[in-house]
PDB file of C-alpha atoms in Angstrom:
ATOM      1  CA  MET A 397      55.779  37.760  15.177  1.00 41.00           C
ATOM      2  CA  MET A 398      52.590  39.817  14.936  1.00 44.00           C
ATOM      3  CA  SER A 399      49.869  39.110  17.505  1.00 49.00           C
ATOM      4  CA  LEU A 400      46.308  38.185  16.552  1.00 47.00           C
ATOM      5  CA  GLN A 401      45.050  41.296  18.323  1.00 51.00           C
ATOM      6  CA  ASN A 402      46.974  43.490  15.902  1.00 45.00           C
ATOM      7  CA  SER A 403      45.765  41.674  12.824  1.00 50.00           C
ATOM      8  CA  ASP A 404      43.071  42.838  10.458  1.00 57.00           C
ATOM      9  CA  PHE A 405      40.867  39.993  11.660  1.00 57.00           C
ATOM     10  CA  LEU A 406      39.320  41.977  14.497  1.00 56.00           C
ATOM     11  CA  LYS A 407      38.935  44.998  12.227  1.00 57.00           C
ATOM     12  CA  ALA A 408      37.093  43.078   9.517  1.00 60.00           C
ATOM     13  CA  THR A 409      33.716  44.529   8.737  1.00 66.00           C
ATOM     14  CA  LEU A 410      30.627  42.388   8.835  1.00 75.00           C
ATOM     15  CA  ASP A 411      29.907  43.398   5.223  1.00 80.00           C
ATOM     16  CA  GLU A 412      32.882  41.353   4.040  1.00 82.00           C
ATOM     17  CA  LEU A 413      31.609  38.179   5.712  1.00 89.00           C
ATOM     18  CA  ILE A 414      27.823  38.369   5.231  1.00 93.00           C
ATOM     19  CA  ILE A 415      26.030  35.994   2.882  1.00 95.00           C
ATOM     20  CA  PRO A 416      23.563  38.383   1.190  1.00 96.00           C
ATOM     21  CA  ALA A 417      19.803  37.906   1.624  1.00 96.00           C
ATOM     22  CA  GLU A 418      19.257  36.966  -2.019  1.00 96.00           C
ATOM     23  CA  ARG A 419      21.475  33.903  -1.506  1.00 96.00           C
ATOM     24  CA  VAL A 420      19.854  32.783   1.778  1.00 97.00           C
ATOM     25  CA  ALA A 421      17.032  30.226   1.868  1.00 97.00           C
ATOM     26  CA  HIS A 422      14.069  31.563   3.832  1.00 98.00           C
ATOM     27  CA  VAL A 423      10.320  31.172   4.303  1.00 98.00           C
ATOM     28  CA  GLN A 424       7.593  33.763   4.695  1.00 97.00           C
ATOM     29  CA  MET A 425       5.185  34.360   7.546  1.00 96.00           C
ATOM     30  CA  GLY A 426       2.108  33.039   5.708  1.00 95.00           C
ATOM     31  CA  ASN A 427       3.718  29.798   4.574  1.00 98.00           C
ATOM     32  CA  ASN A 428       2.444  26.562   6.057  1.00 97.00           C
ATOM     33  CA  LEU A 429       4.710  24.128   7.881  1.00 98.00           C
ATOM     34  CA  GLU A 430       4.702  21.712   4.958  1.00 97.00           C
ATOM     35  CA  HIS A 431       6.354  24.360   2.769  1.00 98.00           C
ATOM     36  CA  ALA A 432       8.854  25.207   5.509  1.00 98.00           C
ATOM     37  CA  LEU A 433       9.738  21.527   5.985  1.00 97.00           C
ATOM     38  CA  LEU A 434      10.247  21.151   2.234  1.00 97.00           C
ATOM     39  CA  VAL A 435      12.589  24.174   2.170  1.00 98.00           C
ATOM     40  CA  LEU A 436      14.547  22.841   5.141  1.00 98.00           C
ATOM     41  CA  THR A 437      14.768  19.336   3.678  1.00 97.00           C
ATOM     42  CA  LYS A 438      15.757  20.400   0.151  1.00 97.00           C
ATOM     43  CA  THR A 439      18.414  22.857   1.338  1.00 96.00           C
ATOM     44  CA  GLY A 440      19.773  20.564   4.033  1.00 95.00           C
ATOM     45  CA  TYR A 441      19.599  23.338   6.642  1.00 94.00           C
ATOM     46  CA  THR A 442      18.151  22.798  10.094  1.00 93.00           C
ATOM     47  CA  ALA A 443      16.889  26.390  10.403  1.00 97.00           C
ATOM     48  CA  VAL A 444      16.043  29.281   8.063  1.00 98.00           C
ATOM     49  CA  PRO A 445      14.939  32.902   8.611  1.00 98.00           C
ATOM     50  CA  VAL A 446      11.250  33.819   8.555  1.00 98.00           C
ATOM     51  CA  LEU A 447      10.515  37.045   6.671  1.00 98.00           C
ATOM     52  CA  ASP A 448       7.376  39.015   5.903  1.00 97.00           C
ATOM     53  CA  ALA A 449       6.363  40.142   2.413  1.00 95.00           C
ATOM     54  CA  HIS A 450       8.508  43.286   2.812  1.00 96.00           C
ATOM     55  CA  PHE A 451      11.647  41.281   3.755  1.00 97.00           C
ATOM     56  CA  LYS A 452      11.541  42.190   7.452  1.00 97.00           C
ATOM     57  CA  LEU A 453      13.013  39.575   9.770  1.00 98.00           C
ATOM     58  CA  HIS A 454      10.565  38.007  12.247  1.00 98.00           C
ATOM     59  CA  GLY A 455      12.271  34.838  13.472  1.00 98.00           C
ATOM     60  CA  LEU A 456      13.613  31.402  12.598  1.00 98.00           C
ATOM     61  CA  ILE A 457      11.863  28.154  11.739  1.00 98.00           C
ATOM     62  CA  SER A 458      13.651  24.876  12.282  1.00 97.00           C
ATOM     63  CA  THR A 459      13.094  21.184  11.713  1.00 97.00           C
ATOM     64  CA  PRO A 460      12.976  20.457  15.468  1.00 97.00           C
ATOM     65  CA  LEU A 461      10.305  23.166  15.983  1.00 97.00           C
ATOM     66  CA  ILE A 462       8.172  21.694  13.194  1.00 97.00           C
ATOM     67  CA  LEU A 463       8.582  18.111  14.411  1.00 96.00           C
ATOM     68  CA  ASP A 464       7.751  19.116  17.978  1.00 95.00           C
ATOM     69  CA  HIS A 465       4.588  20.846  16.714  1.00 96.00           C
ATOM     70  CA  ILE A 466       3.274  17.849  14.765  1.00 94.00           C
ATOM     71  CA  THR A 467       4.193  15.189  17.307  1.00 94.00           C
ATOM     72  CA  GLY A 468       1.201  14.228  19.446  1.00 85.00           C
ATOM     73  CA  LEU A 469       0.979  11.791  22.346  1.00 83.00           C
ATOM     74  CA  GLU A 470      -0.335   8.940  20.203  1.00 88.00           C
ATOM     75  CA  ARG A 471       0.954   9.684  16.696  1.00 90.00           C
ATOM     76  CA  ILE A 472       2.582  12.200  14.377  1.00 90.00           C
ATOM     77  CA  GLN A 473      -0.127  14.551  13.147  1.00 92.00           C
ATOM     78  CA  PHE A 474       0.966  15.023   9.532  1.00 91.00           C
ATOM     79  CA  GLU A 475      -2.244  16.923   8.689  1.00 91.00           C
ATOM     80  CA  SER A 476      -1.040  19.775  10.863  1.00 92.00           C
ATOM     81  CA  LEU A 477       1.808  20.417   8.404  1.00 94.00           C
ATOM     82  CA  ASP A 478      -0.706  21.797   5.928  1.00 94.00           C
ATOM     83  CA  GLU A 479      -2.943  23.495   8.500  1.00 94.00           C
ATOM     84  CA  SER A 480      -0.360  25.274  10.689  1.00 96.00           C
ATOM     85  CA  LYS A 481       1.438  28.470   9.699  1.00 97.00           C
ATOM     86  CA  VAL A 482       5.112  29.244  10.161  1.00 98.00           C
ATOM     87  CA  GLU A 483       4.412  32.308  12.320  1.00 97.00           C
ATOM     88  CA  HIS A 484       2.660  30.179  14.965  1.00 96.00           C
ATOM     89  CA  VAL A 485       5.625  27.840  15.403  1.00 97.00           C
ATOM     90  CA  MET A 486       8.727  29.967  14.667  1.00 98.00           C
ATOM     91  CA  LYS A 487      11.172  31.110  17.297  1.00 97.00           C
ATOM     92  CA  GLN A 488      10.971  34.894  17.623  1.00 97.00           C
ATOM     93  CA  GLU A 489      13.826  35.456  20.054  1.00 96.00           C
ATOM     94  CA  ILE A 490      16.776  34.814  17.757  1.00 96.00           C
ATOM     95  CA  PRO A 491      20.435  35.818  17.509  1.00 94.00           C
ATOM     96  CA  ARG A 492      20.590  38.907  15.315  1.00 95.00           C
ATOM     97  CA  ILE A 493      22.921  41.777  14.718  1.00 94.00           C
ATOM     98  CA  GLN A 494      22.667  45.128  12.977  1.00 92.00           C
ATOM     99  CA  LYS A 495      24.530  45.500   9.687  1.00 88.00           C
ATOM    100  CA  ASN A 496      26.824  48.087  11.253  1.00 83.00           C
ATOM    101  CA  GLY A 497      27.169  46.054  14.470  1.00 82.00           C
ATOM    102  CA  HIS A 498      30.401  45.311  16.236  1.00 81.00           C
ATOM    103  CA  PHE A 499      32.448  42.356  15.070  1.00 79.00           C
ATOM    104  CA  GLN A 500      33.033  41.202  18.638  1.00 84.00           C
ATOM    105  CA  LYS A 501      29.272  41.010  19.308  1.00 89.00           C
ATOM    106  CA  ALA A 502      28.863  38.845  16.207  1.00 88.00           C
ATOM    107  CA  LEU A 503      31.726  36.667  17.382  1.00 88.00           C
ATOM    108  CA  SER A 504      30.148  36.131  20.797  1.00 93.00           C
ATOM    109  CA  LEU A 505      26.787  35.242  19.190  1.00 95.00           C
ATOM    110  CA  LEU A 506      28.453  32.744  16.847  1.00 95.00           C
ATOM    111  CA  VAL A 507      29.992  30.843  19.745  1.00 95.00           C
ATOM    112  CA  ASP A 508      26.563  29.344  20.483  1.00 95.00           C
ATOM    113  CA  ASN A 509      24.881  29.634  17.063  1.00 95.00           C
ATOM    114  CA  PRO A 510      25.833  28.331  13.607  1.00 94.00           C
ATOM    115  CA  PHE A 511      24.680  31.615  12.054  1.00 96.00           C
ATOM    116  CA  VAL A 512      23.412  35.057  13.015  1.00 96.00           C
ATOM    117  CA  CYS A 513      20.792  37.000  11.058  1.00 97.00           C
ATOM    118  CA  VAL A 514      21.906  40.460   9.970  1.00 96.00           C
ATOM    119  CA  GLU A 515      19.359  43.250   9.628  1.00 96.00           C
ATOM    120  CA  ASP A 516      19.387  46.976   9.005  1.00 94.00           C
ATOM    121  CA  SER A 517      18.207  49.548  11.561  1.00 93.00           C
ATOM    122  CA  ASP A 518      14.601  49.161  10.346  1.00 95.00           C
ATOM    123  CA  GLY A 519      14.587  45.381  10.749  1.00 94.00           C
ATOM    124  CA  TYR A 520      14.974  44.508   7.047  1.00 97.00           C
ATOM    125  CA  PHE A 521      16.840  41.270   6.439  1.00 98.00           C
ATOM    126  CA  ILE A 522      20.330  41.857   4.992  1.00 96.00           C
ATOM    127  CA  GLY A 523      21.689  38.313   5.171  1.00 97.00           C
ATOM    128  CA  ILE A 524      23.438  35.948   7.536  1.00 97.00           C
ATOM    129  CA  LEU A 525      26.840  35.757   9.120  1.00 95.00           C
ATOM    130  CA  THR A 526      27.909  32.142   9.516  1.00 95.00           C
ATOM    131  CA  ARG A 527      30.306  30.592  11.965  1.00 93.00           C
ATOM    132  CA  ARG A 528      32.000  29.030   8.924  1.00 93.00           C
ATOM    133  CA  ALA A 529      32.673  32.431   7.286  1.00 90.00           C
ATOM    134  CA  LEU A 530      34.113  33.754  10.521  1.00 88.00           C
ATOM    135  CA  LEU A 531      36.350  30.717  11.008  1.00 87.00           C
ATOM    136  CA  LYS A 532      37.590  30.938   7.410  1.00 87.00           C
ATOM    137  CA  GLN A 533      38.524  34.591   8.006  1.00 82.00           C
ATOM    138  CA  LEU A 534      40.313  33.616  11.222  1.00 81.00           C
ATOM    139  CA  GLN A 535      42.174  30.821   9.440  1.00 84.00           C
ATOM    140  CA  LYS A 536      43.255  33.193   6.656  1.00 81.00           C
ATOM    141  CA  ASN A 537      44.569  35.722   9.161  1.00 76.00           C
ATOM    142  CA  ILE A 538      46.374  33.136  11.276  1.00 79.00           C
ATOM    143  CA  ARG A 539      48.312  31.999   8.183  1.00 72.00           C
ATOM    144  CA  HIS A 540      49.482  35.603   7.630  1.00 67.00           C
ATOM    145  CA  ILE A 541      50.621  35.944  11.240  1.00 64.00           C
ATOM    146  CA  GLN A 542      52.765  32.812  11.348  1.00 58.00           C
TER     147      GLN A 542
END
């Protein structure tokens, strides 16, 4: 019986598992929070990447971040959805990996995150690597081992 360590799973390149940027919902830096909330609601995602006009990755915006921003002490301030910009609310410190990064680093990031943003060496957004894609690859390789 072949061990998991000897399988192709650990040798898989990130390229094979990445969802390309053109298929990933995102918002841009200048968008207001209303637009971001619409994107999040319509896609069903809880977080999406924030890009600039040149497709450079700057952070993530999420439903909880938006809701926290518009929730005041007395009421929900819906008017701030239109007035506030994504770049003022987004999380800048996010899990990310270089396109040519190590598979094991991606794996360790995916333990605590549903997806990791993938960028090139200049910070341009390449796509995302999801926990789901990684688990599907693991499942496929486990079937071949047994």
